Structure formats: structure tokens, C-alpha cells
Amino acid sequence: NKKIKLQNENGKSSLIELSKDDIESGTYLVKLKVVSFYGIVSKEVSFTFKKVSNIFAPASISGLKLRKHFRSNYLQLSGTFKRGQCFYKNSKVRVYWKQTCGPKLNAEPKTIQNGNILQFPIGIFPKLQTNYCFEYHSVPEANPSLVSKDSVTIQLYYKNLILSLSGGKERIQSVSNNVTLDGSNSYDPENTNEPIQYIWKCYNEYSGPCISKYTNTILQFEKSSRLQIEGRELGTGMFTFELKISKDTRLVYGSQKCIFLMML
């Protein structure tokens, strides 16, 4: 029910090639006549031609195309491909992953299941909160030009530092005793190698920065996770000790209120 013009080099060729642009979906009847010294032989054959767009192995990455990922967590990307209608069941397809954006990783990710799954161990991403892009490719070995790919973007984040001050939010002390300020239970969920930095400050609730009774100057503290303060150096009153912990680009504040009383 369809007509197409065949070019066969004036009847001298036994092979006819049809371009997909020259033929439309439908059923065709082809007549072949062979003329030789022994006579003429005719043959008819019909075929159905159907145009499909899914003729190769389209690649697909499972899940969201834009993902938020914490550096301290394990990450796995899974890619799949589906054989098109014109592919034989046993046709070979080569798959591979490629990083297309972001800094170079600390190590090569691991591939499993014939390359379809890409695994990122903890710590493989550099210490940069930025985007990383990856592509999954499927390539039919019989026709390498029919490449299909899918992409995913990973937004890398750090979990924030956890600040912990022993003794609660408020403490009441005798001015004749020492007070220990302890932030040593603070920690980094990302567990990177750099140490946490500690900065302490003291404020009188009524007059501003804490003044030493011994030197009549603003109190300065060591950059330590634990401090010991003499009550007599501050005197009676209500004081707030502020702790700032920091690491790389992360910063967290916490505070503890101390009331020093003259106890009998």
C-alpha cells in the first residue's frame, strides 16, 4: 500500500539499500525479477516497516537529577539502559561513567554490576562545598555512534559542627570557688582531620566585656576546649560565657550563663 522508487544501477545490482528518510511506516510488496541465460525468474516478498525513535539503548540514572549529599555519607549512583525494539536480546552494550564538573575526586569511584553502579566511599569528595556532575553513557558495540547518556548533579555539603557545653545553660557558683567551662564534648559529624578551633568570650550582663579584678583589663582566654575561671577574678554578678567553635567554613556559637554569689 506504499510506493517507493528503487535505484538499482540499471538492473546490475542485487542489493538495494533504503534510507530511513525515503521510506515511511507501512507494508510494502517488493518484486524481484532475475534475467539470466537460463530464463527469467520472478519473486515477490512483502515486509512491514515501522519507524521508531527508541532503536538504541537509552541511558537513565535512577533518582533525582539534582541531589544534596553530605560529605560524611556514603553515595551510590545507579544507571540503567533499555534495549530498543531493533536490538537483539544478546546485543552487547558498553556502559561507563564520566565526571563532567567539579574538582577532581580524592580517589577513583568504584564501579560494580558491569559498570552500571558507581560507588563513592566516605571521604572521596574534596573539602569543597560545591557541585559535582556525573554522566552515565550507554554505547551499542555494533554501532558506537548511537551513544545515549544521562546526567546527575551532586550538591556537596558538610554537616554542621555540634557544640556542647557541660553544665547546662545556667549555673550558680560561689564567688570563692573556681568555675570550669567545658566545651570538649563538641564534635564534627564529618570527622575531618583538622582540629576544631575554640574561642571564648565573657560578658557582664550589665557592663559589657568581663573585667579582671586583678588587672583591671578585659579578660582574655586560651583557645582551649576547657577553661578554669576564678570566681574572685570576676566578683559577684551575672556573667555570660560565649563559646565559638569553627572548622573550615563552618561556625557555631553557644553560651552559658554563670551567676557568682557571695555565699556565707
Coordinates of C-alpha atoms in Angstrom, one line a residue:
N1 CA 0.0 0.0 0.0
K2 CA 3.1 2.3 -0.2
K3 CA 5.2 3.1 -3.2
I4 CA 8.9 3.9 -3.2
K5 CA 11.4 4.4 -6.0
L6 CA 14.2 1.9 -6.1
Q7 CA 17.6 2.7 -7.6
N8 CA 19.5 -0.4 -8.7
E9 CA 22.1 0.8 -11.1
N10 CA 20.2 -0.1 -14.3
G11 CA 19.4 -3.6 -13.1
K12 CA 23.0 -4.6 -12.4
S13 CA 22.8 -4.8 -8.6
S14 CA 21.4 -7.5 -6.4
L15 CA 21.4 -5.3 -3.3
I16 CA 19.1 -2.4 -2.7
E17 CA 19.6 0.0 0.3
L18 CA 16.8 2.1 1.6
S19 CA 17.3 5.3 3.6
K20 CA 15.0 5.8 6.6
D21 CA 14.3 9.3 5.1
D22 CA 13.0 7.7 1.9
I23 CA 10.7 5.2 3.5
E24 CA 7.7 5.7 5.8
S25 CA 6.0 3.3 8.1
G26 CA 3.8 0.8 6.3
T27 CA 3.6 -2.6 4.5
Y28 CA 5.5 -3.0 1.2
L29 CA 5.5 -5.5 -1.6
V30 CA 8.8 -6.0 -3.4
K31 CA 9.0 -7.7 -6.8
L32 CA 12.3 -9.1 -7.9
K33 CA 12.9 -10.3 -11.5
V34 CA 16.1 -12.2 -12.3
V35 CA 17.0 -12.5 -16.0
S36 CA 19.8 -14.9 -17.0
F37 CA 20.9 -17.2 -19.8
Y38 CA 18.5 -19.8 -18.4
G39 CA 15.4 -17.6 -18.4
I40 CA 13.5 -15.3 -16.2
V41 CA 12.7 -15.9 -12.6
S42 CA 10.3 -13.6 -10.6
K43 CA 9.9 -13.4 -6.8
E44 CA 7.6 -11.3 -4.6
V45 CA 8.1 -10.6 -0.9
S46 CA 6.3 -8.3 1.5
F47 CA 7.7 -6.6 4.5
T48 CA 6.4 -4.2 7.2
F49 CA 8.5 -1.2 8.1
K50 CA 7.9 0.8 11.3
K51 CA 9.8 3.9 12.3
V52 CA 10.7 4.0 16.0
S53 CA 12.8 6.5 17.9
N54 CA 13.9 4.0 20.5
I55 CA 16.2 2.0 18.3
F56 CA 19.3 2.0 20.6
A57 CA 19.9 1.6 24.3
P58 CA 18.7 4.8 26.1
A59 CA 20.6 5.5 29.3
S60 CA 19.0 6.6 32.6
I61 CA 20.2 7.4 36.1
S62 CA 17.9 6.4 38.9
G63 CA 16.6 9.1 41.3
L64 CA 16.7 12.8 41.3
K65 CA 18.8 14.7 38.8
L66 CA 19.9 17.2 41.5
R67 CA 20.8 15.8 44.8
K68 CA 22.1 17.1 48.2
H69 CA 24.8 15.0 49.6
F70 CA 26.7 15.3 52.9
R71 CA 30.5 14.5 52.6
S72 CA 30.4 12.2 55.6
N73 CA 27.8 9.9 54.0
Y74 CA 28.2 7.0 51.5
L75 CA 26.9 7.7 48.0
Q76 CA 25.9 5.3 45.2
L77 CA 24.6 6.2 41.7
S78 CA 22.7 3.6 39.7
G79 CA 22.4 3.7 35.9
T80 CA 20.3 1.5 33.6
F81 CA 19.7 1.2 29.9
K82 CA 16.8 -0.4 28.0
R83 CA 17.3 -2.2 24.7
G84 CA 15.4 -0.7 21.8
Q85 CA 12.9 -2.5 19.6
C86 CA 15.5 -3.1 16.9
F87 CA 18.1 -4.5 19.2
Y88 CA 18.7 -8.2 19.6
K89 CA 18.4 -9.6 23.1
N90 CA 22.0 -10.5 23.2
S91 CA 23.4 -7.4 21.6
K92 CA 26.3 -6.0 23.6
V93 CA 26.2 -2.5 25.1
R94 CA 29.1 -0.9 26.8
V95 CA 28.5 1.5 29.7
Y96 CA 30.7 3.9 31.5
W97 CA 30.6 6.9 33.9
K98 CA 32.2 10.3 33.4
Q99 CA 32.7 13.3 35.7
T100 CA 31.8 16.5 33.9
C101 CA 32.0 19.2 36.5
G102 CA 33.5 19.9 40.0
P103 CA 37.0 19.4 41.5
K104 CA 38.9 16.2 41.0
L105 CA 38.0 13.5 43.5
N106 CA 40.4 12.2 46.1
A107 CA 40.2 8.7 44.5
E108 CA 38.5 6.9 41.7
P109 CA 34.9 5.8 42.4
K110 CA 34.3 2.1 42.3
T111 CA 32.0 0.5 39.6
I112 CA 30.1 -2.7 40.1
Q113 CA 27.5 -4.7 38.3
N114 CA 29.2 -4.4 34.9
G115 CA 29.7 -0.7 35.4
N116 CA 26.1 0.2 36.0
I117 CA 26.6 1.3 39.6
L118 CA 29.1 3.9 40.7
Q119 CA 30.1 3.9 44.4
F120 CA 31.6 6.8 46.3
P121 CA 33.3 5.8 49.7
I122 CA 33.2 8.3 52.6
G123 CA 35.9 10.9 52.2
I124 CA 36.3 10.6 48.4
F125 CA 35.0 14.1 47.8
P126 CA 37.4 17.1 48.3
K127 CA 36.7 19.5 51.2
L128 CA 34.8 21.9 48.9
Q129 CA 31.1 22.6 49.2
T130 CA 30.3 22.8 45.5
N131 CA 28.6 20.9 42.7
Y132 CA 29.8 17.7 41.1
C133 CA 28.4 16.4 37.8
F134 CA 28.4 12.8 36.5
E135 CA 27.2 11.3 33.3
Y136 CA 26.2 7.7 32.6
H137 CA 26.8 6.5 29.0
S138 CA 25.5 3.5 27.1
V139 CA 27.1 2.6 23.7
P140 CA 26.0 -0.3 21.5
E141 CA 29.1 -2.1 20.4
A142 CA 27.6 -2.8 17.0
N143 CA 27.1 0.9 16.3
P144 CA 29.2 3.2 18.6
S145 CA 27.8 6.3 17.1
L146 CA 24.4 5.7 18.8
V147 CA 25.6 7.0 22.2
S148 CA 23.0 7.7 24.9
K149 CA 23.7 9.4 28.2
D150 CA 22.0 10.8 31.3
S151 CA 23.4 13.1 33.9
V152 CA 23.1 13.9 37.6
T153 CA 24.4 16.8 39.7
I154 CA 25.6 16.3 43.3
Q155 CA 25.5 19.3 45.6
L156 CA 28.1 18.6 48.3
Y157 CA 27.5 19.8 51.9
Y158 CA 29.2 19.5 55.3
K159 CA 27.1 18.6 58.3
N160 CA 27.4 21.5 60.8
L161 CA 29.6 21.2 63.9
I162 CA 27.9 20.1 67.1
L163 CA 28.5 22.4 70.1
S164 CA 28.2 21.0 73.6
L165 CA 28.7 22.9 76.9
S166 CA 28.8 20.9 80.1
G167 CA 26.8 22.1 83.0
G168 CA 23.7 23.3 81.1
K169 CA 22.5 26.8 80.2
E170 CA 22.8 28.3 83.6
R171 CA 25.0 27.7 86.7
I172 CA 25.2 29.2 90.1
Q173 CA 28.6 29.4 91.8
S174 CA 30.1 30.8 94.9
V175 CA 32.5 33.6 94.1
S176 CA 35.1 31.9 96.3
N177 CA 35.2 28.9 94.0
N178 CA 36.5 28.3 90.6
V179 CA 34.3 27.5 87.6
T180 CA 35.2 25.1 84.8
L181 CA 34.0 25.9 81.3
D182 CA 33.9 22.7 79.3
G183 CA 33.2 22.5 75.6
S184 CA 35.2 19.4 74.9
N185 CA 32.2 17.3 74.0
S186 CA 31.7 19.4 70.9
Y187 CA 32.4 17.4 67.7
D188 CA 32.4 17.4 63.9
P189 CA 30.0 14.9 62.4
E190 CA 32.1 15.0 59.2
N191 CA 35.0 13.7 61.2
T192 CA 37.7 15.5 59.1
N193 CA 41.2 15.6 60.3
E194 CA 41.5 19.3 61.1
P195 CA 41.1 20.3 64.8
I196 CA 38.1 22.3 66.0
Q197 CA 39.0 25.9 67.0
Y198 CA 37.7 27.2 70.3
I199 CA 37.3 30.9 71.1
W200 CA 35.8 32.1 74.5
K201 CA 34.4 35.4 75.4
C202 CA 32.9 36.7 78.7
Y203 CA 30.2 39.4 79.1
N204 CA 28.9 41.0 82.3
E205 CA 25.1 41.2 82.0
Y206 CA 25.2 44.9 83.0
S207 CA 28.5 46.4 82.0
G208 CA 29.8 44.6 78.8
P209 CA 33.0 42.7 78.5
C210 CA 34.3 41.0 81.7
I211 CA 37.0 42.9 83.6
S212 CA 39.5 41.1 85.7
K213 CA 39.5 42.3 89.3
Y214 CA 43.3 41.5 89.4
T215 CA 44.5 43.5 86.3
N216 CA 41.5 45.8 85.6
T217 CA 41.6 44.7 82.0
I218 CA 39.3 42.7 79.7
L219 CA 39.6 39.0 80.4
Q220 CA 41.4 37.1 77.6
F221 CA 41.1 33.3 77.4
E222 CA 43.1 30.5 75.9
K223 CA 41.9 28.9 72.7
S224 CA 41.1 25.7 74.5
S225 CA 38.1 23.4 74.8
R226 CA 38.2 23.7 78.6
L227 CA 38.9 26.7 80.8
Q228 CA 39.0 27.3 84.6
I229 CA 38.0 30.7 85.9
E230 CA 38.5 32.1 89.4
G231 CA 35.3 33.4 90.8
R232 CA 37.2 36.1 92.7
E233 CA 38.7 37.4 89.5
L234 CA 35.2 38.2 88.2
G235 CA 33.5 39.1 91.5
T236 CA 29.8 38.7 92.2
G237 CA 27.3 39.2 89.4
M238 CA 25.7 37.6 86.4
F239 CA 28.0 36.7 83.5
T240 CA 27.6 35.0 80.1
F241 CA 30.4 32.9 78.7
E242 CA 30.2 32.7 74.9
L243 CA 31.9 29.8 73.0
K244 CA 32.5 29.9 69.3
I245 CA 33.7 26.7 67.6
S246 CA 34.9 26.7 64.0
K247 CA 36.4 24.5 61.4
D248 CA 37.0 25.1 57.6
T249 CA 34.0 27.3 56.6
R250 CA 31.7 26.1 59.4
L251 CA 31.0 28.2 62.5
V252 CA 28.7 27.6 65.6
Y253 CA 28.0 29.7 68.7
G254 CA 26.9 28.7 72.1
S255 CA 26.7 30.3 75.5
Q256 CA 26.4 29.5 79.2
K257 CA 25.3 31.9 82.0
C258 CA 27.0 31.9 85.4
I259 CA 25.8 33.6 88.5
F260 CA 28.5 34.3 91.1
L261 CA 27.2 34.8 94.6
M262 CA 28.8 35.7 97.9
M263 CA 27.8 32.7 99.9
L264 CA 28.0 32.6 103.6

